[in-house]
Coordinates of C-alpha atoms and ligand atoms in Angstrom, one line a residue:
X1 CA 112.5 20.4 103.9
X2 CA 114.5 17.8 102.0
X3 CA 117.9 17.7 100.3
X4 CA 117.8 14.0 99.5
X5 CA 115.0 12.9 97.2
X6 CA 114.0 9.7 95.4
X7 CA 114.5 9.3 91.7
X8 CA 112.5 11.2 89.2
X9 CA 111.2 9.8 85.9
X10 CA 111.5 12.4 83.2
X11 CA 109.1 12.4 80.2
X12 CA 110.4 11.0 76.9
X13 CA 112.8 13.4 75.2
X14 CA 114.1 14.9 78.5
X15 CA 117.3 14.1 80.3
X16 CA 118.6 11.9 77.4
X17 CA 121.0 14.2 75.6
X18 CA 124.3 12.4 76.0
X19 CA 127.3 14.2 74.7
X20 CA 129.4 12.3 72.1
X21 CA 132.7 12.6 73.9
X22 CA 133.8 9.1 74.7
X23 CA 135.9 10.1 77.7
X24 CA 132.8 11.7 79.3
X25 CA 130.6 8.7 78.5
X26 CA 133.1 6.3 80.0
X27 CA 133.5 8.4 83.2
X28 CA 129.7 8.7 83.7
X29 CA 129.4 5.0 83.2
X30 CA 132.1 4.3 85.7
X31 CA 130.5 6.6 88.4
X32 CA 127.1 5.1 87.7
X33 CA 128.5 1.6 88.2
X34 CA 130.0 2.7 91.5
X35 CA 127.0 4.7 92.8
X36 CA 124.2 2.6 91.2
X37 CA 121.6 5.3 90.7
X38 CA 118.1 4.4 89.6
X39 CA 118.6 6.4 86.4
X40 CA 120.9 9.0 84.7
X41 CA 119.7 12.4 83.7
X42 CA 121.8 14.2 81.1
X43 CA 121.2 18.0 81.7
X44 CA 121.0 20.4 78.7
X45 CA 120.4 23.6 80.7
X46 CA 117.3 24.4 78.6
X47 CA 114.3 26.4 80.0
X48 CA 112.0 23.4 79.6
X49 CA 114.4 21.2 81.6
X50 CA 114.7 23.9 84.3
X51 CA 110.9 24.2 84.6
X52 CA 110.5 20.5 84.9
X53 CA 113.2 20.2 87.6
X54 CA 111.6 23.1 89.5
X55 CA 108.3 21.3 89.5
X56 CA 110.0 18.1 90.7
X57 CA 111.9 20.1 93.3
X58 CA 108.6 21.4 94.6
X59 CA 106.9 18.1 94.6
X60 CA 109.8 16.6 96.6
X61 CA 109.9 19.5 99.0
X62 CA 113.4 20.5 98.0
X63 CA 112.3 24.0 97.1
X64 CA 109.3 26.1 97.9
X65 CA 107.9 28.5 95.3
X66 CA 107.7 32.0 96.7
X67 CA 104.8 34.4 96.1
X68 CA 104.9 35.2 92.4
X69 CA 103.6 38.8 93.1
X70 CA 106.3 39.4 95.7
X71 CA 109.4 37.6 94.1
X72 CA 108.5 36.3 90.7
X73 CA 109.9 32.9 89.6
X74 CA 111.9 32.5 92.8
X75 CA 112.3 29.7 95.3
X76 CA 113.4 29.0 98.8
X77 CA 115.6 26.0 99.9
X78 CA 116.5 25.1 103.5
X79 CA 119.6 23.0 103.8
X80 CA 120.1 20.6 106.7
X81 CA 120.9 22.7 109.8
X82 CA 124.2 20.7 110.2
X83 CA 125.2 21.9 106.7
X84 CA 125.1 25.6 106.2
X85 CA 128.6 26.8 105.3
X86 CA 131.9 25.7 103.8
X87 CA 133.8 23.2 105.9
X88 CA 137.5 24.0 105.8
X89 CA 138.5 21.2 108.1
X90 CA 137.0 18.7 105.7
X91 CA 138.5 20.2 102.6
X92 CA 141.5 18.4 101.2
X93 CA 144.1 18.9 98.5
X94 CA 145.2 15.5 97.4
X95 CA 148.6 15.9 95.7
X96 CA 151.2 13.1 95.4
X97 CA 153.3 14.8 98.1
X98 CA 152.2 16.9 101.2
X99 CA 154.7 19.6 100.1
X100 CA 152.7 20.3 96.9
X101 CA 149.6 21.1 99.0
X102 CA 151.8 23.2 101.4
X103 CA 151.5 24.3 105.0
X104 CA 148.1 26.0 104.7
X105 CA 146.1 23.1 103.2
X106 CA 144.7 19.9 104.6
X107 CA 146.5 17.2 102.6
X108 CA 145.6 13.6 102.1
X109 CA 147.2 10.9 100.0
X110 CA 145.4 10.6 96.6
X111 CA 145.4 6.8 96.4
X112 CA 144.1 6.4 100.0
X113 CA 141.5 9.2 99.5
X114 CA 140.2 7.7 96.3
X115 CA 139.8 4.4 98.1
X116 CA 138.0 6.0 101.0
X117 CA 135.7 8.1 98.8
X118 CA 134.9 5.2 96.5
X119 CA 133.9 3.2 99.6
X120 CA 131.5 6.0 100.6
X121 CA 130.2 6.4 97.1
X122 CA 129.5 2.7 96.6
X123 CA 125.7 2.3 96.0
X124 CA 125.3 5.9 97.4
X125 CA 122.8 6.9 94.6
X126 CA 120.6 3.8 94.9
X127 CA 117.0 4.9 94.4
X128 CA 118.1 8.3 93.3
X129 CA 118.6 10.1 90.0
X130 CA 122.1 10.9 88.9
X131 CA 122.3 14.2 87.1
X132 CA 125.2 15.0 84.7
X133 CA 125.8 18.8 84.3
X134 CA 128.0 20.1 81.5
X135 CA 129.2 23.6 82.1
X136 CA 131.9 26.1 81.2
X137 CA 133.6 28.6 83.4
X138 CA 134.5 31.9 81.6
X139 CA 132.9 33.7 78.7
X140 CA 132.3 31.4 75.7
X141 CA 135.1 32.9 73.6
X142 CA 137.8 33.4 76.2
X143 CA 141.1 31.6 76.0
X144 CA 140.9 31.0 79.8
X145 CA 137.6 29.3 79.7
X146 CA 137.4 25.7 81.1
X147 CA 134.9 22.9 80.6
X148 CA 133.6 21.0 83.6
X149 CA 131.1 18.1 84.1
X150 CA 129.5 17.7 87.5
X151 CA 127.7 14.6 88.5
X152 CA 125.3 15.1 91.4
X153 CA 122.3 13.5 93.1
X154 CA 120.9 16.8 94.2
X155 CA 118.2 18.7 92.2
X156 CA 119.2 21.8 94.2
X157 CA 122.7 21.6 92.8
X158 CA 121.4 21.3 89.2
X159 CA 119.0 24.3 89.7
X160 CA 121.9 26.4 91.2
X161 CA 124.5 25.4 88.6
X162 CA 122.2 26.6 85.9
X163 CA 122.3 30.1 87.5
X164 CA 126.0 30.1 88.5
X165 CA 127.5 28.7 85.3
X166 CA 126.9 28.7 81.6
X167 CA 125.4 25.2 81.3
X168 CA 124.5 22.8 78.7
X169 CA 125.2 22.8 74.9
X170 CA 127.8 25.6 75.2
X171 CA 129.9 23.2 77.2
X172 CA 129.3 20.0 75.2
X173 CA 130.1 21.9 72.0
X174 CA 133.2 23.4 73.4
X175 CA 134.5 20.1 74.5
X176 CA 133.8 18.4 71.2
X177 CA 134.4 14.7 70.7
X178 CA 138.2 14.6 71.2
X179 CA 138.5 12.0 74.0
X180 CA 141.9 13.6 75.0
X181 CA 140.5 17.2 75.5
X182 CA 140.9 18.8 78.9
X183 CA 137.9 19.0 81.2
X184 CA 137.2 18.9 84.9
X185 CA 135.6 15.8 86.5
X186 CA 133.4 16.7 89.4
X187 CA 131.5 14.0 91.5
X188 CA 129.1 15.1 94.2
X189 CA 126.8 12.9 96.3
X190 CA 124.7 14.1 99.3
X191 CA 125.2 10.6 100.9
X192 CA 123.2 11.0 104.1
X193 CA 124.3 14.6 104.9
X194 CA 126.3 13.6 107.9
X195 CA 129.2 15.8 109.0
X196 CA 131.1 12.6 109.8
X197 CA 131.0 11.6 106.2
X198 CA 131.6 15.1 104.6
X199 CA 134.7 15.5 102.5
X200 CA 135.5 18.0 99.8
X201 CA 138.5 16.6 98.0
X202 CA 140.6 18.0 95.1
X203 CA 143.0 16.0 92.9
X204 CA 144.7 18.8 90.9
X205 CA 146.9 16.4 88.9
X206 CA 143.8 14.6 87.7
X207 CA 141.7 17.7 87.3
X208 CA 139.2 15.9 89.5
X209 CA 137.0 16.9 92.5
X210 CA 135.0 14.6 94.7
X211 CA 132.6 16.1 97.2
X212 CA 130.4 14.0 99.5
X213 CA 128.1 14.5 102.5
X214 CA 127.1 18.1 102.0
X215 CA 124.4 20.0 100.1
X216 CA 125.6 23.5 100.8
X217 CA 126.8 25.9 98.1
X218 CA 130.5 26.3 98.4
X219 CA 130.9 22.6 99.1
X220 CA 128.8 21.3 96.2
X221 CA 128.6 23.9 93.4
X222 CA 131.9 22.4 92.2
X223 CA 132.4 25.1 89.6
X224 CA 133.0 27.8 92.1
X225 CA 135.5 27.4 94.9
X226 CA 136.6 23.9 93.9
X227 CA 137.2 24.4 90.2
X228 CA 137.5 28.1 89.6
X229 CA 139.8 28.7 92.7
X230 CA 141.4 25.5 94.0
X231 CA 142.0 23.6 90.8
X232 CA 142.1 27.0 88.9
X233 CA 144.9 28.4 91.0
X234 CA 146.9 25.2 90.5
X235 CA 146.4 25.4 86.7
X236 CA 147.1 29.2 86.8
X237 CA 150.5 28.6 88.5
X238 CA 151.5 26.0 85.8
X239 CA 150.2 28.0 82.9
X240 CA 151.2 31.5 84.0
X241 CA 147.9 33.2 84.9
X242 CA 146.1 34.1 88.1
X243 CA 142.9 32.6 89.6
X244 CA 141.9 34.8 92.5
X245 CA 139.1 35.3 95.1
X246 CA 138.4 38.8 93.7
X247 CA 135.5 40.9 92.5
X248 CA 136.0 42.9 89.3
X249 CA 134.4 46.3 88.9
X250 CA 134.4 49.1 86.3
X251 CA 134.4 52.7 87.4
X252 CA 133.7 55.5 84.9
X253 CA 134.2 59.2 85.6
X254 CA 131.7 61.9 84.5
X255 CA 134.2 62.7 81.7
X256 CA 133.9 59.1 80.4
X257 CA 137.3 57.8 81.6
X258 CA 137.0 54.2 82.6
X259 CA 139.1 52.0 84.9
X260 CA 138.7 48.4 86.1
X261 CA 139.8 47.3 89.5
X262 CA 140.0 43.8 91.1
X263 CA 139.6 43.4 94.9
X264 CA 140.3 40.4 97.2
X265 CA 138.4 40.5 100.4
X266 CA 137.9 37.3 102.4
X267 CA 134.5 35.5 102.5
X268 CA 131.6 37.8 103.8
X269 CA 133.9 40.8 103.8
X270 CA 132.2 43.0 101.2
X271 CA 133.1 41.8 97.6
X272 CA 129.5 41.6 96.3
X273 CA 128.6 45.0 97.9
X274 CA 131.7 46.7 96.5
X275 CA 131.1 45.2 93.1
X276 CA 127.6 46.8 93.0
X277 CA 128.5 50.0 94.7
X278 CA 126.1 53.0 94.2
X279 CA 128.1 56.3 94.5
X280 CA 126.7 58.8 96.9
X281 CA 124.7 61.8 95.5
X282 CA 127.8 64.0 95.7
X283 CA 129.5 61.8 93.0
X284 CA 126.9 62.6 90.4
X285 CA 127.9 61.3 86.9
X286 CA 130.2 58.5 88.3
X287 CA 129.2 55.0 87.3
X288 CA 130.3 51.7 88.9
X289 CA 129.6 48.5 87.0
X290 CA 130.1 44.9 87.9
X291 CA 132.1 42.4 86.0
X292 CA 132.2 39.8 88.8
X293 CA 131.5 39.6 92.5
X294 CA 133.7 36.7 93.8
X295 CA 136.2 35.2 91.4
X296 CA 138.7 36.8 88.8
X297 CA 140.8 34.9 86.3
X298 CA 143.5 37.1 85.0
X299 CA 146.1 36.8 82.3
X300 CA 148.9 38.9 80.9
X301 CA 148.5 40.5 77.5
X302 CA 150.6 43.4 76.1
X303 CA 152.3 43.7 79.5
X304 CA 148.9 44.3 81.2
X305 CA 146.7 42.2 83.4
X306 CA 143.3 41.4 81.9
X307 CA 140.5 39.8 84.0
X308 CA 137.4 37.8 83.2
X309 CA 134.7 36.6 85.6
X310 CA 134.4 32.8 85.1
X311 CA 130.9 32.7 86.7
X312 CA 127.5 33.4 85.3
X313 CA 125.7 34.3 88.6
X314 CA 126.1 35.5 92.2
X315 CA 126.0 33.3 95.2
X316 CA 125.8 36.1 97.7
X317 CA 125.3 36.7 101.5
X318 CA 121.7 37.7 102.2
X319 CA 121.6 39.2 105.7
X320 CA 122.3 42.9 105.8
X321 CA 121.2 43.3 102.1
X322 CA 118.8 46.2 101.8
X323 CA 117.8 49.0 99.5
X324 CA 119.7 51.3 101.8
X325 CA 123.0 49.2 101.8
X326 CA 122.8 47.8 98.2
X327 CA 119.9 48.6 96.0
X328 CA 121.5 46.9 93.0
X329 CA 121.7 43.6 94.9
X330 CA 118.1 44.1 96.0
X331 CA 117.0 44.6 92.4
X332 CA 119.1 41.6 91.3
X333 CA 117.4 39.3 93.8
X334 CA 113.9 40.6 93.3
X335 CA 113.1 37.8 90.7
X336 CA 114.4 34.5 89.3
X337 CA 116.4 33.8 92.4
X338 CA 117.0 30.8 94.6
X339 CA 117.2 31.7 98.3
X340 CA 118.9 29.3 100.8
X341 CA 118.3 29.5 104.5
X342 CA 116.4 32.7 104.8
X343 CA 113.0 33.1 106.6
X344 CA 109.6 32.6 104.8
X345 CA 106.8 35.0 105.7
X346 CA 103.2 34.1 105.9
X347 CA 102.4 35.7 102.5
X348 CA 105.1 33.7 100.8
X349 CA 107.8 36.3 100.7
X350 CA 111.4 36.0 102.0
X351 CA 112.8 37.9 105.0
X352 CA 116.2 38.3 106.7
X353 CA 117.8 40.4 109.4
X354 CA 118.7 43.8 107.9
X355 CA 116.0 43.8 105.1
X356 CA 114.2 47.2 104.7
X357 CA 111.1 47.7 106.7
X358 CA 109.8 46.2 110.0
X359 CA 110.2 42.5 110.7
X360 CA 107.2 40.3 110.0
X361 CA 105.0 39.5 113.0
X362 CA 105.4 35.9 112.2
X363 CA 107.6 33.8 109.9
X364 CA 109.1 30.4 109.4
X365 CA 112.8 30.6 110.2
X366 CA 115.7 29.0 108.3
X367 CA 115.3 25.8 110.3
X368 CA 111.6 25.6 109.4
X369 CA 110.4 26.6 112.8
X370 CA 107.9 29.3 113.8
X371 CA 109.5 32.6 114.4
X372 CA 108.4 36.0 115.8
X373 CA 110.4 39.2 116.5
X374 CA 110.4 38.0 120.1
X375 CA 112.3 34.8 119.2
X376 CA 115.8 34.6 120.5
X377 CA 117.1 33.0 117.3
X378 CA 117.8 34.7 114.0
X379 CA 115.1 34.2 111.4
X380 CA 117.7 33.9 108.6
X381 CA 121.0 32.0 109.0
X382 CA 124.0 34.5 109.1
X383 CA 125.3 32.7 106.0
X384 CA 122.0 32.5 104.2
X385 CA 122.6 33.0 100.4
X386 CA 121.0 34.0 97.2
X387 CA 121.8 32.5 93.8
X388 CA 120.9 34.9 91.0
X389 CA 121.9 35.2 87.4
X390 CA 124.3 38.1 86.7
X391 CA 121.9 39.3 84.0
X392 CA 119.6 40.4 86.8
X393 CA 122.2 43.0 87.9
X394 CA 121.1 46.5 86.8
X395 CA 124.7 47.6 86.7
X396 CA 126.2 44.7 84.9
X397 CA 129.3 45.8 83.0
X398 CA 128.9 45.8 79.2
X399 CA 132.2 44.0 78.8
X400 CA 131.3 41.0 81.0
X401 CA 131.1 38.6 78.1
X402 CA 134.3 39.9 76.5
X403 CA 136.6 36.9 76.1
X404 CA 139.9 38.8 76.3
X405 CA 138.7 40.3 79.6
X406 CA 139.0 43.9 81.0
X407 CA 142.3 45.7 81.7
X408 CA 143.0 46.0 85.5
X409 CA 144.3 49.4 86.7
X410 CA 144.4 48.6 90.4
X411 CA 144.4 45.5 92.7
X412 CA 142.9 46.0 96.2
X413 CA 143.4 43.8 99.2
X414 CA 141.3 44.2 102.3
X415 CA 140.0 42.5 105.4
X416 CA 137.7 42.9 108.3
X417 CA 140.0 44.6 111.0
X418 CA 138.6 46.5 113.9
X419 CA 142.0 48.1 114.6
X420 CA 145.5 48.7 113.1
X421 CA 144.6 48.9 109.4
X422 CA 143.9 52.3 108.0
X423 CA 140.9 53.0 105.7
X424 CA 143.2 52.8 102.7
X425 CA 146.9 52.9 101.7
X426 CA 149.0 52.1 98.6
X427 CA 151.9 49.7 98.2
X428 CA 155.2 51.3 97.2
X429 CA 155.7 48.8 94.4
X430 CA 154.5 45.4 93.1
X431 CA 156.5 43.2 95.5
X432 CA 155.5 45.4 98.5
X433 CA 151.9 44.9 97.2
X434 CA 152.4 41.2 97.2
X435 CA 153.6 41.5 100.8
X436 CA 150.4 43.4 101.7
X437 CA 148.4 40.6 100.2
X438 CA 150.4 37.8 101.7
X439 CA 150.1 39.3 105.2
X440 CA 146.5 40.4 105.1
X441 CA 144.3 39.3 107.9
X442 CA 140.6 39.3 108.7
X443 CA 138.1 38.5 111.4
X444 CA 136.5 35.1 110.6
X445 CA 132.8 35.1 109.4
X446 CA 129.9 32.8 109.2
X447 CA 130.8 31.8 105.6
X448 CA 132.8 28.9 107.0
X449 CA 132.0 26.7 110.0
X450 CA 133.9 27.5 113.2
X451 CA 134.4 30.5 115.4
X452 CA 133.4 33.9 114.1
X453 CA 135.3 37.2 114.8
X454 CA 138.8 35.8 115.2
X455 CA 141.6 37.6 113.4
X456 CA 143.4 35.1 111.1
X457 CA 146.0 35.6 108.3
X458 CA 144.2 35.1 105.0
X459 CA 146.8 35.7 102.2
X460 CA 145.1 37.4 99.2
X461 CA 141.8 36.1 100.7
X462 CA 142.9 32.7 99.3
X463 CA 143.7 30.8 102.5
X464 CA 140.8 28.4 102.0
X465 CA 141.1 28.4 98.2
X466 CA 144.7 28.1 97.1
X467 CA 145.1 24.7 95.6
X468 CA 148.8 24.3 96.0
X469 CA 151.8 25.4 98.2
X470 CA 151.3 28.9 99.4
X471 CA 155.0 29.7 99.1
X472 CA 154.9 28.8 95.4
X473 CA 151.7 30.9 95.2
X474 CA 153.6 33.9 96.6
X475 CA 156.5 33.3 94.2
X476 CA 154.0 33.0 91.3
X477 CA 152.6 36.5 92.2
X478 CA 156.1 38.0 92.3
X479 CA 156.9 36.4 89.0
X480 CA 153.7 37.7 87.4
X481 CA 154.7 41.2 88.5
X482 CA 158.0 40.8 86.7
X483 CA 156.2 40.1 83.5
X484 CA 154.0 43.2 83.7
X485 CA 155.2 46.4 82.0
X486 CA 152.1 48.2 83.0
X487 CA 151.3 46.5 86.4
X488 CA 148.2 47.5 88.3
X489 CA 148.9 49.6 91.4
X490 CA 148.2 47.7 94.6
X491 CA 146.2 49.0 97.6
X492 CA 144.9 47.8 101.0
X493 CA 141.6 48.9 102.4
X494 CA 139.7 48.3 105.6
X495 CA 136.0 49.3 105.8
X496 CA 135.7 47.8 109.3
X497 CA 137.9 49.8 111.7
X498 CA 136.1 50.5 114.9
X499 CA 136.3 53.4 117.4
X500 CA 136.5 53.1 121.2
X501 CA 132.7 52.8 121.3
X502 CA 132.9 49.6 119.3
X503 CA 131.1 51.2 116.3
X504 CA 132.4 51.3 112.7
X505 CA 134.3 54.5 112.1
X506 CA 133.5 54.4 108.4
X507 CA 129.9 54.3 106.9
X508 CA 131.1 51.9 104.1
X509 CA 128.9 50.7 101.2
X510 CA 128.2 53.7 98.8
X511 CA 130.7 55.9 100.6
X512 CA 133.5 53.5 99.7
X513 CA 133.3 55.4 96.4
X514 CA 135.4 58.1 98.2
X515 CA 138.2 55.6 98.6
X516 CA 137.7 54.2 95.1
X517 CA 138.0 57.7 93.7
X518 CA 141.4 58.2 95.5
X519 CA 142.6 54.9 94.1
X520 CA 141.6 55.9 90.6
X521 CA 143.2 59.3 91.0
X522 CA 146.4 57.6 92.0
X523 CA 146.2 55.3 88.9
X524 CA 145.9 58.5 86.9
X525 CA 149.1 60.0 88.5
X526 CA 147.7 62.1 91.3
X527 CA 150.3 62.9 94.0
X528 CA 147.7 63.4 96.7
X529 CA 149.4 61.1 99.3
X530 CA 152.2 61.0 101.8
X531 CA 154.8 58.3 102.2
X532 CA 154.5 56.4 105.5
X533 CA 156.3 53.4 106.9
X534 CA 153.5 51.1 105.5
X535 CA 153.1 52.8 102.1
X536 CA 151.4 55.8 100.5
X537 CA 148.6 57.2 102.8
X538 CA 146.0 59.8 101.9
X539 CA 145.7 62.8 104.2
X540 CA 142.1 63.7 105.1
X541 CA 142.1 66.5 102.5
X542 CA 143.3 64.0 99.8
X543 CA 140.0 62.2 100.0
X544 CA 136.8 63.7 98.7
X545 CA 134.7 63.8 101.9
X546 CA 132.2 66.5 100.8
X547 CA 128.7 65.9 102.2
X548 CA 130.0 63.0 104.3
X549 CA 128.4 62.8 107.8
X550 CA 131.5 61.6 109.7
X551 CA 133.2 63.6 112.4
X552 CA 136.7 64.9 111.4
X553 CA 138.3 63.1 114.4
X554 CA 137.0 59.8 113.0
X555 CA 138.6 60.5 109.7
X556 CA 141.9 61.3 111.4
X557 CA 141.6 58.0 113.3
X558 CA 140.7 56.1 110.1
X559 CA 143.8 57.3 108.3
X560 CA 146.1 57.1 111.3
X561 CA 148.9 54.7 112.2
X562 CA 149.1 53.5 115.8
X563 CA 152.7 52.6 116.3
X564 CA 152.0 50.2 119.2
X565 CA 149.4 48.4 117.1
X566 CA 151.8 48.2 114.2
X567 CA 154.5 46.7 116.4
X568 CA 152.0 43.9 117.3
X569 CA 151.0 43.6 113.6
X570 CA 154.6 43.2 112.4
X571 CA 155.3 40.6 115.0
X572 CA 152.2 38.8 113.8
X573 CA 153.5 38.9 110.2
X574 CA 156.8 37.4 111.4
X575 CA 155.0 34.7 113.3
X576 CA 152.8 33.9 110.4
X577 CA 155.7 33.6 108.0
X578 CA 157.5 31.4 110.5
X579 CA 154.4 29.2 110.8
X580 CA 154.6 28.5 107.1
X581 CA 157.8 26.6 107.8
X582 CA 160.3 28.2 105.4
X583 CA 158.3 28.3 102.2
X584 CA 158.0 32.1 102.1
X585 CA 160.1 33.8 99.4
X586 CA 163.0 35.9 100.7
X587 CA 161.6 38.9 98.9
X588 CA 158.6 38.9 101.2
X589 CA 160.8 38.3 104.3
X590 CA 162.8 41.4 103.2
X591 CA 159.7 43.5 102.8
X592 CA 158.8 42.8 106.4
X593 CA 162.2 43.9 107.6
X594 CA 162.0 47.1 105.5
X595 CA 158.6 48.0 107.0
X596 CA 160.1 47.5 110.5
X597 CA 163.1 49.6 109.5
X598 CA 160.9 52.4 108.2
X599 CA 159.0 52.5 111.6
X600 CA 162.4 52.9 113.3
X601 CA 163.6 55.6 111.0
Ligands
GTP701 P1 131.4 36.0 100.0 O1 130.2 35.8 99.0 O2 131.3 35.1 101.2 O3 132.7 35.8 99.3 O4 131.2 37.5 100.6 P2 131.5 38.9 100.0 O5 133.0 39.3 100.2 O6 130.9 39.1 98.7 O7 130.8 39.9 101.1 P3 129.4 40.7 101.0 O8 129.5 41.8 100.0 O9 128.3 39.8 100.7 O10 129.3 41.3 102.4 C1 129.3 40.5 103.6 C2 128.8 41.3 104.8 O11 129.5 42.5 105.0 C3 127.3 41.7 104.6 O12 126.6 41.5 105.8 C4 127.4 43.2 104.3 O13 126.3 43.9 104.7 C5 128.7 43.6 105.0 N1 129.4 44.7 104.3 C6 129.7 44.8 103.0 N2 130.3 45.9 102.7 C7 130.4 46.6 103.9 C8 130.9 47.9 104.2 O14 131.4 48.7 103.3 N3 130.9 48.3 105.5 C9 130.3 47.5 106.4 N4 130.3 47.9 107.7 N5 129.8 46.3 106.2 C10 129.8 45.9 104.9
SPV702 C1 132.7 32.3 100.2 O1 132.6 31.7 101.2 O2 133.8 32.9 99.9 C2 131.6 32.3 99.2 C3 130.5 31.4 99.5 O3 131.7 33.0 98.2 S1 130.8 29.8 99.0 O4 130.4 29.6 97.6 O5 129.9 29.0 99.9 O6 132.2 29.5 99.2
MN703 MN1 133.6 34.2 98.2

């Protein structure tokens, strides 16, 4: 299957809708002069255009149409096997000084990097079509909403951006014709999909992103991690708001009381699943609705934090998704979806490890090879993904388009930890909560290239996504708390603690409602908790565990503090802070000392 494809020749009246804004026109001209495409296709995001590009994508073997009876209007794409995840080692923040990028980012000099990238881009689109994608991030009437233009030579990127963003006229109109208006410039070229020429570079001062050499989601859908998080977090720090790697969900009690919570878990650690949670039967009348599954932009209004989801679709992990684990996700991806790197069955359906029912007797795996249940390889790549419009979600929150956002009652941090971290606990106050976020850790996953299963510190799940100095980011969080009269309560969760047998102690998924309920109760003033050295902990009877099939001793273990493990944990916090080379605010250093004191006392 292809990523790179020769130029297309659209029929008259298609691909010719140039915006009027002279700054955009000049920039596109400049990039075209550099990359020398065969032609320029101005995208308008219309149905007709999408249909045409899907047809061209099929003709060029970039997407395969799936069986319309099984998965209506859906397609499969296989990316190059050398290009299946984000590449953190090739992701750069190009600020004038290295200090601005800080100790957690790869930094490179802006001038040198532009020169290098322009060298790689020279003539890179010869014989190809250059697409120009206008899009906005955020609901159309939100004050936080940003305009972006992405130039790309990949049809797959155009098809995906139409799902993941609000694309076309809405962006062109919002930008208007003021040549001085703010917008993000994104340039993407596949080049020759060679890991040696793969760079994802951000120039926050120029509101510019250049990504070359990859065709995989997080590296090339420049709206998402590049704009909404890396550039977004940089702007948020300057402008006094927050751009976070967080899901946003609504939870409504049978009495009709509704809260919104935002939760930061690292990549492939459960955001999409939590955002679409289906409460167990015991919680009849409770409703969970999704505002967003990956990114939250939050601003302060009337002393409260309000969140919007800047995206328009979900780019979610496929393996493990089933009617049993997440029926809402299954319904969302049952039609109008682009799948990447899953298996194709003989009857034109998609399959992956963990899907309901038996595996197919034969399939084509994510690399395009024959596969049977006896094959040693996985049929779907562990980081195979779906791109699906949020309108497909049966539990989409009614306020998802609200420009002012939804008020956040609780912020949750969480990681994938087989030990140490209890199922849930609550920070003592905002700054303690910032400390919990700053020191959170998680076992690495297949969402990024590199080793899987290694515990690493991932502050606020933003380690790969914070576009500026992490010390300033911590300071920004502390400052935001100071401006909130009605600050969200902060919690830490861990769905992934394991027992001695190596199995998860907690069933997770829908049963996470039991933890969410405790969190909501705490937001409503419940005193069902005890103070511990690490914060407020529920006792087993503080959680609603009715009809839960988990042995009581597991619950005790899930909520327990192992002092030896915590000693190691606190030493790891200290080491992490030290590794950041003096940028950590003293408030957080003090928090660590206080936790250590509380363990002694
Ligand atoms: P990104 O899109 O990479 O940011 O990931 P995400 O945070 O949205 O993670 P997602 O919900 O897609 O879940 C990733 C993996 O974790 C999937 O394989 C899920 O099946 C698994 N998972 C999600 N929630 C739970 C849970 O509560 N318990 C357990 N054991 N696994 C879970
Ligand atoms: C993540 O890795 O956190 C994702 C997938 O959400 S990607 O868009 O590839 O970054
Ligand atoms: Mn993510």
